[in-house]
Amino acid sequence: MRLTLRAARVTASIGLVMGLSSSLLSAQVRASERGTVTQTISGTEIEIDYSRPSLRERGDLFGGQIFWGEVWTPGANLATTLRVSKAVTLNGVELPAGKYSLWIEVLESEPWTLVVHEDTLRSHGNHPLVEEGLIAVQVERSESPRFIETLSFDIQDIRPTSATLEMTWGNTLVSVDLGIDLGFEIAVTPEAAAALSGDWQYDDSADVPDEETIEGWLSNPDVPAETVRWTRAFFTALRELERPRTIRFEHDSETGYLSLEDPLEAEMMASVMEDGSAPAFTSVLIPRGEGMYMLASLMSGELASYNPEFARMIEFDFDGEGRAVSFVVRGWDDEVVATGVRGR
């Protein structure tokens, strides 16, 4: 059926209006633009979704724009939300995996309280009571080192098992300790450590690459000259290490860490470092099963590097009295790269 000229014009006009409406909606300007902060820590996904109001010279913020005693969402429009893919802790209080709205009880002289609420579609003006939250924890409030015009969230001080969740607006900084569950135990029990601790004769000959392999690594013209120099020096010194050599497993009763102490390798590392400093990392054993451990690294006493997919596995053999007498170290491809026997 043919359209009349009038009908065609109406149809074209409707299409134009719809096109303009769609364009205007996609380009709309909000007083408080939406923002997100996302971070993954040790496999736990953390996401904060919030509207970001600005002060715009509106005078006093807390106690003025936001009344004392108000249970306020740190944002605007719909309540600010926090999503965690696995259970975490906020200032030591456990929060199950899920998505929640965030609120803060703003008080003039008393500590502020962070309220985590299960209703994620609550508007910013629909303030809950503190006791209605799934959890409520006191939070630290301090003066921001610089004035922040637009409300901001950030995740700082990231470690494998912790971080700091920060909200800053104006001159006020609110921070919450975020605890992350690795999903496995780091500490070694005193009983297990007693069976492993002491001196061992260690042979890592199979783990030392030959000169041809090293030169192949360094043949890339994009490798900086300083890196080439340091790498050659490191592997030259590594090849010259005594084998077998004495290493020691030591248990820290306070942290539960079982460390692998290799004095000769530490001396070798210091000899090739520019400033003669000792290596920054310490190797530790992470329990993964009966007589089985994976190697991880500590930096300044904190777990710094651990990848179950590529970490090396140490497997111990025990005598009839339950005392470890030998071990093998396997690489990510299951090949034996080192061995150890109990020192006499």
PDB file of N, CA, C and O in Angstrom, residues 159-208:
ATOM      1  N   ARG A 159      47.422  -5.489  49.242  1.00  0.00           N
ATOM      2  CA  ARG A 159      48.256  -6.639  49.585  1.00  0.00           C
ATOM      3  C   ARG A 159      47.476  -7.900  49.193  1.00  0.00           C
ATOM      4  O   ARG A 159      46.272  -7.829  48.937  1.00  0.00           O
ATOM      5  N   PRO A 160      48.114  -9.075  49.168  1.00  0.00           N
ATOM      6  CA  PRO A 160      47.376 -10.290  48.807  1.00  0.00           C
ATOM      7  C   PRO A 160      46.186 -10.584  49.721  1.00  0.00           C
ATOM      8  O   PRO A 160      45.222 -11.212  49.292  1.00  0.00           O
ATOM      9  N   THR A 161      46.255 -10.136  50.981  1.00  0.00           N
ATOM     10  CA  THR A 161      45.175 -10.451  51.917  1.00  0.00           C
ATOM     11  C   THR A 161      44.466  -9.218  52.468  1.00  0.00           C
ATOM     12  O   THR A 161      43.640  -9.356  53.374  1.00  0.00           O
ATOM     13  N   SER A 162      44.775  -8.034  51.935  1.00  0.00           N
ATOM     14  CA  SER A 162      44.150  -6.840  52.510  1.00  0.00           C
ATOM     15  C   SER A 162      44.262  -5.656  51.556  1.00  0.00           C
ATOM     16  O   SER A 162      45.013  -5.683  50.579  1.00  0.00           O
ATOM     17  N   ALA A 163      43.499  -4.624  51.865  1.00  0.00           N
ATOM     18  CA  ALA A 163      43.553  -3.348  51.150  1.00  0.00           C
ATOM     19  C   ALA A 163      42.839  -2.327  52.028  1.00  0.00           C
ATOM     20  O   ALA A 163      42.265  -2.666  53.076  1.00  0.00           O
ATOM     21  N   THR A 164      42.857  -1.075  51.603  1.00  0.00           N
ATOM     22  CA  THR A 164      42.136  -0.013  52.305  1.00  0.00           C
ATOM     23  C   THR A 164      41.141   0.615  51.342  1.00  0.00           C
ATOM     24  O   THR A 164      41.516   1.067  50.254  1.00  0.00           O
ATOM     25  N   LEU A 165      39.879   0.612  51.740  1.00  0.00           N
ATOM     26  CA  LEU A 165      38.820   1.255  50.963  1.00  0.00           C
ATOM     27  C   LEU A 165      38.673   2.681  51.479  1.00  0.00           C
ATOM     28  O   LEU A 165      38.446   2.894  52.673  1.00  0.00           O
ATOM     29  N   GLU A 166      38.826   3.670  50.559  1.00  0.00           N
ATOM     30  CA  GLU A 166      38.809   5.070  50.965  1.00  0.00           C
ATOM     31  C   GLU A 166      37.702   5.845  50.251  1.00  0.00           C
ATOM     32  O   GLU A 166      37.465   5.646  49.063  1.00  0.00           O
ATOM     33  N   MET A 167      37.032   6.730  51.013  1.00  0.00           N
ATOM     34  CA  MET A 167      36.077   7.683  50.455  1.00  0.00           C
ATOM     35  C   MET A 167      36.548   9.072  50.868  1.00  0.00           C
ATOM     36  O   MET A 167      36.786   9.328  52.056  1.00  0.00           O
ATOM     37  N   THR A 168      36.711   9.959  49.885  1.00  0.00           N
ATOM     38  CA  THR A 168      37.189  11.310  50.171  1.00  0.00           C
ATOM     39  C   THR A 168      36.244  12.331  49.546  1.00  0.00           C
ATOM     40  O   THR A 168      35.849  12.195  48.384  1.00  0.00           O
ATOM     41  N   TRP A 169      35.901  13.346  50.335  1.00  0.00           N
ATOM     42  CA  TRP A 169      35.106  14.469  49.817  1.00  0.00           C
ATOM     43  C   TRP A 169      35.420  15.695  50.652  1.00  0.00           C
ATOM     44  O   TRP A 169      35.421  15.625  51.890  1.00  0.00           O
ATOM     45  N   GLY A 170      35.676  16.805  49.974  1.00  0.00           N
ATOM     46  CA  GLY A 170      36.059  18.006  50.701  1.00  0.00           C
ATOM     47  C   GLY A 170      37.371  17.772  51.425  1.00  0.00           C
ATOM     48  O   GLY A 170      38.363  17.326  50.839  1.00  0.00           O
ATOM     49  N   ASN A 171      37.365  18.043  52.726  1.00  0.00           N
ATOM     50  CA  ASN A 171      38.551  17.835  53.551  1.00  0.00           C
ATOM     51  C   ASN A 171      38.475  16.563  54.378  1.00  0.00           C
ATOM     52  O   ASN A 171      39.286  16.359  55.282  1.00  0.00           O
ATOM     53  N   THR A 172      37.503  15.688  54.081  1.00  0.00           N
ATOM     54  CA  THR A 172      37.256  14.512  54.921  1.00  0.00           C
ATOM     55  C   THR A 172      37.645  13.231  54.194  1.00  0.00           C
ATOM     56  O   THR A 172      37.275  13.013  53.038  1.00  0.00           O
ATOM     57  N   LEU A 173      38.395  12.389  54.886  1.00  0.00           N
ATOM     58  CA  LEU A 173      38.797  11.083  54.378  1.00  0.00           C
ATOM     59  C   LEU A 173      38.263  10.014  55.310  1.00  0.00           C
ATOM     60  O   LEU A 173      38.506  10.053  56.523  1.00  0.00           O
ATOM     61  N   VAL A 174      37.493   9.070  54.764  1.00  0.00           N
ATOM     62  CA  VAL A 174      36.975   7.934  55.527  1.00  0.00           C
ATOM     63  C   VAL A 174      37.634   6.672  54.982  1.00  0.00           C
ATOM     64  O   VAL A 174      37.657   6.447  53.763  1.00  0.00           O
ATOM     65  N   SER A 175      38.195   5.845  55.854  1.00  0.00           N
ATOM     66  CA  SER A 175      38.886   4.645  55.401  1.00  0.00           C
ATOM     67  C   SER A 175      38.382   3.418  56.155  1.00  0.00           C
ATOM     68  O   SER A 175      38.019   3.491  57.330  1.00  0.00           O
ATOM     69  N   VAL A 176      38.363   2.302  55.434  1.00  0.00           N
ATOM     70  CA  VAL A 176      37.886   1.023  55.974  1.00  0.00           C
ATOM     71  C   VAL A 176      38.902  -0.055  55.591  1.00  0.00           C
ATOM     72  O   VAL A 176      39.332  -0.132  54.431  1.00  0.00           O
ATOM     73  N   ASP A 177      39.284  -0.885  56.546  1.00  0.00           N
ATOM     74  CA  ASP A 177      40.182  -2.005  56.266  1.00  0.00           C
ATOM     75  C   ASP A 177      39.411  -3.113  55.571  1.00  0.00           C
ATOM     76  O   ASP A 177      38.370  -3.565  56.065  1.00  0.00           O
ATOM     77  N   LEU A 178      39.932  -3.550  54.435  1.00  0.00           N
ATOM     78  CA  LEU A 178      39.299  -4.593  53.636  1.00  0.00           C
ATOM     79  C   LEU A 178      40.147  -5.851  53.750  1.00  0.00           C
ATOM     80  O   LEU A 178      41.331  -5.843  53.407  1.00  0.00           O
ATOM     81  N   GLY A 179      39.552  -6.942  54.251  1.00  0.00           N
ATOM     82  CA  GLY A 179      40.269  -8.201  54.410  1.00  0.00           C
ATOM     83  C   GLY A 179      39.877  -9.188  53.323  1.00  0.00           C
ATOM     84  O   GLY A 179      38.700  -9.341  53.002  1.00  0.00           O
ATOM     85  N   ILE A 180      40.879  -9.840  52.722  1.00  0.00           N
ATOM     86  CA  ILE A 180      40.668 -10.767  51.613  1.00  0.00           C
ATOM     87  C   ILE A 180      41.036 -12.181  52.049  1.00  0.00           C
ATOM     88  O   ILE A 180      42.085 -12.397  52.670  1.00  0.00           O
ATOM     89  N   ASP A 181      40.185 -13.140  51.722  1.00  0.00           N
ATOM     90  CA  ASP A 181      40.447 -14.550  52.026  1.00  0.00           C
ATOM     91  C   ASP A 181      41.144 -15.186  50.823  1.00  0.00           C
ATOM     92  O   ASP A 181      40.593 -15.217  49.722  1.00  0.00           O
ATOM     93  N   LEU A 182      42.366 -15.689  51.024  1.00  0.00           N
ATOM     94  CA  LEU A 182      43.108 -16.304  49.929  1.00  0.00           C
ATOM     95  C   LEU A 182      42.487 -17.620  49.475  1.00  0.00           C
ATOM     96  O   LEU A 182      42.724 -18.070  48.358  1.00  0.00           O
ATOM     97  N   GLY A 183      41.720 -18.250  50.344  1.00  0.00           N
ATOM     98  CA  GLY A 183      41.128 -19.537  49.993  1.00  0.00           C
ATOM     99  C   GLY A 183      42.013 -20.718  50.349  1.00  0.00           C
ATOM    100  O   GLY A 183      41.686 -21.870  50.052  1.00  0.00           O
ATOM    101  N   PHE A 184      43.144 -20.439  50.977  1.00  0.00           N
ATOM    102  CA  PHE A 184      44.022 -21.515  51.430  1.00  0.00           C
ATOM    103  C   PHE A 184      44.804 -21.018  52.639  1.00  0.00           C
ATOM    104  O   PHE A 184      44.908 -19.815  52.883  1.00  0.00           O
ATOM    105  N   GLU A 185      45.351 -21.961  53.397  1.00  0.00           N
ATOM    106  CA  GLU A 185      46.082 -21.640  54.617  1.00  0.00           C
ATOM    107  C   GLU A 185      47.521 -21.284  54.281  1.00  0.00           C
ATOM    108  O   GLU A 185      48.175 -21.937  53.459  1.00  0.00           O
ATOM    109  N   ILE A 186      48.031 -20.227  54.889  1.00  0.00           N
ATOM    110  CA  ILE A 186      49.421 -19.817  54.679  1.00  0.00           C
ATOM    111  C   ILE A 186      50.328 -20.397  55.758  1.00  0.00           C
ATOM    112  O   ILE A 186      51.440 -20.838  55.484  1.00  0.00           O
ATOM    113  N   ALA A 187      49.826 -20.386  56.982  1.00  0.00           N
ATOM    114  CA  ALA A 187      50.653 -20.804  58.110  1.00  0.00           C
ATOM    115  C   ALA A 187      50.869 -22.315  58.103  1.00  0.00           C
ATOM    116  O   ALA A 187      50.011 -23.093  57.688  1.00  0.00           O
ATOM    117  N   VAL A 188      52.038 -22.716  58.587  1.00  0.00           N
ATOM    118  CA  VAL A 188      52.373 -24.128  58.784  1.00  0.00           C
ATOM    119  C   VAL A 188      52.267 -24.413  60.274  1.00  0.00           C
ATOM    120  O   VAL A 188      52.787 -23.652  61.099  1.00  0.00           O
ATOM    121  N   THR A 189      51.574 -25.485  60.656  1.00  0.00           N
ATOM    122  CA  THR A 189      51.396 -25.806  62.067  1.00  0.00           C
ATOM    123  C   THR A 189      52.744 -26.142  62.695  1.00  0.00           C
ATOM    124  O   THR A 189      53.665 -26.635  62.015  1.00  0.00           O
ATOM    125  N   PRO A 190      52.892 -25.902  63.997  1.00  0.00           N
ATOM    126  CA  PRO A 190      54.157 -26.254  64.665  1.00  0.00           C
ATOM    127  C   PRO A 190      54.521 -27.722  64.491  1.00  0.00           C
ATOM    128  O   PRO A 190      55.702 -28.061  64.353  1.00  0.00           O
ATOM    129  N   GLU A 191      53.519 -28.611  64.513  1.00  0.00           N
ATOM    130  CA  GLU A 191      53.794 -30.047  64.376  1.00  0.00           C
ATOM    131  C   GLU A 191      54.371 -30.362  62.997  1.00  0.00           C
ATOM    132  O   GLU A 191      55.353 -31.103  62.865  1.00  0.00           O
ATOM    133  N   ALA A 192      53.753 -29.791  61.943  1.00  0.00           N
ATOM    134  CA  ALA A 192      54.250 -30.029  60.585  1.00  0.00           C
ATOM    135  C   ALA A 192      55.622 -29.399  60.396  1.00  0.00           C
ATOM    136  O   ALA A 192      56.506 -29.989  59.759  1.00  0.00           O
ATOM    137  N   ALA A 193      55.811 -28.196  60.957  1.00  0.00           N
ATOM    138  CA  ALA A 193      57.089 -27.511  60.809  1.00  0.00           C
ATOM    139  C   ALA A 193      58.218 -28.261  61.498  1.00  0.00           C
ATOM    140  O   ALA A 193      59.353 -28.302  60.996  1.00  0.00           O
ATOM    141  N   ALA A 194      57.923 -28.886  62.651  1.00  0.00           N
ATOM    142  CA  ALA A 194      58.958 -29.616  63.388  1.00  0.00           C
ATOM    143  C   ALA A 194      59.533 -30.763  62.562  1.00  0.00           C
ATOM    144  O   ALA A 194      60.714 -31.098  62.675  1.00  0.00           O
ATOM    145  N   ALA A 195      58.689 -31.375  61.725  1.00  0.00           N
ATOM    146  CA  ALA A 195      59.144 -32.503  60.896  1.00  0.00           C
ATOM    147  C   ALA A 195      60.032 -32.054  59.745  1.00  0.00           C
ATOM    148  O   ALA A 195      60.760 -32.859  59.157  1.00  0.00           O
ATOM    149  N   LEU A 196      59.991 -30.733  59.406  1.00  0.00           N
ATOM    150  CA  LEU A 196      60.730 -30.228  58.248  1.00  0.00           C
ATOM    151  C   LEU A 196      61.912 -29.348  58.631  1.00  0.00           C
ATOM    152  O   LEU A 196      62.876 -29.240  57.861  1.00  0.00           O
ATOM    153  N   SER A 197      61.850 -28.707  59.802  1.00  0.00           N
ATOM    154  CA  SER A 197      62.841 -27.700  60.177  1.00  0.00           C
ATOM    155  C   SER A 197      64.232 -28.301  60.334  1.00  0.00           C
ATOM    156  O   SER A 197      64.399 -29.479  60.651  1.00  0.00           O
ATOM    157  N   GLY A 198      65.232 -27.461  60.078  1.00  0.00           N
ATOM    158  CA  GLY A 198      66.625 -27.878  60.238  1.00  0.00           C
ATOM    159  C   GLY A 198      67.413 -27.722  58.951  1.00  0.00           C
ATOM    160  O   GLY A 198      66.951 -27.124  57.978  1.00  0.00           O
ATOM    161  N   ASP A 199      68.639 -28.248  58.979  1.00  0.00           N
ATOM    162  CA  ASP A 199      69.552 -28.127  57.845  1.00  0.00           C
ATOM    163  C   ASP A 199      69.342 -29.250  56.834  1.00  0.00           C
ATOM    164  O   ASP A 199      69.081 -30.397  57.204  1.00  0.00           O
ATOM    165  N   TRP A 200      69.511 -28.863  55.560  1.00  0.00           N
ATOM    166  CA  TRP A 200      69.364 -29.808  54.455  1.00  0.00           C
ATOM    167  C   TRP A 200      70.496 -29.591  53.455  1.00  0.00           C
ATOM    168  O   TRP A 200      71.002 -28.481  53.314  1.00  0.00           O
ATOM    169  N   GLN A 201      70.872 -30.660  52.763  1.00  0.00           N
ATOM    170  CA  GLN A 201      71.816 -30.565  51.656  1.00  0.00           C
ATOM    171  C   GLN A 201      70.996 -30.447  50.367  1.00  0.00           C
ATOM    172  O   GLN A 201      70.228 -31.334  50.024  1.00  0.00           O
ATOM    173  N   TYR A 202      71.233 -29.339  49.664  1.00  0.00           N
ATOM    174  CA  TYR A 202      70.349 -28.938  48.567  1.00  0.00           C
ATOM    175  C   TYR A 202      71.127 -28.895  47.255  1.00  0.00           C
ATOM    176  O   TYR A 202      72.231 -28.329  47.185  1.00  0.00           O
ATOM    177  N   ASP A 203      70.547 -29.493  46.211  1.00  0.00           N
ATOM    178  CA  ASP A 203      71.192 -29.516  44.899  1.00  0.00           C
ATOM    179  C   ASP A 203      70.198 -29.034  43.842  1.00  0.00           C
ATOM    180  O   ASP A 203      69.215 -29.716  43.542  1.00  0.00           O
ATOM    181  N   ASP A 204      70.464 -27.856  43.290  1.00  0.00           N
ATOM    182  CA  ASP A 204      69.588 -27.292  42.255  1.00  0.00           C
ATOM    183  C   ASP A 204      70.295 -27.216  40.906  1.00  0.00           C
ATOM    184  O   ASP A 204      69.988 -26.348  40.079  1.00  0.00           O
ATOM    185  N   SER A 205      71.231 -28.145  40.657  1.00  0.00           N
ATOM    186  CA  SER A 205      71.983 -28.143  39.397  1.00  0.00           C
ATOM    187  C   SER A 205      71.052 -28.180  38.193  1.00  0.00           C
ATOM    188  O   SER A 205      71.310 -27.521  37.167  1.00  0.00           O
ATOM    189  N   ALA A 206      69.975 -28.969  38.284  1.00  0.00           N
ATOM    190  CA  ALA A 206      69.071 -29.129  37.138  1.00  0.00           C
ATOM    191  C   ALA A 206      68.318 -27.854  36.815  1.00  0.00           C
ATOM    192  O   ALA A 206      67.714 -27.744  35.741  1.00  0.00           O
ATOM    193  N   ASP A 207      68.363 -26.873  37.715  1.00  0.00           N
ATOM    194  CA  ASP A 207      67.597 -25.649  37.521  1.00  0.00           C
ATOM    195  C   ASP A 207      68.428 -24.523  36.923  1.00  0.00           C
ATOM    196  O   ASP A 207      67.904 -23.434  36.675  1.00  0.00           O
ATOM    197  N   VAL A 208      69.719 -24.757  36.704  1.00  0.00           N
ATOM    198  CA  VAL A 208      70.605 -23.708  36.209  1.00  0.00           C
ATOM    199  C   VAL A 208      70.704 -23.792  34.683  1.00  0.00           C
ATOM    200  O   VAL A 208      71.173 -24.801  34.150  1.00  0.00           O
TER     201      VAL A 208
END
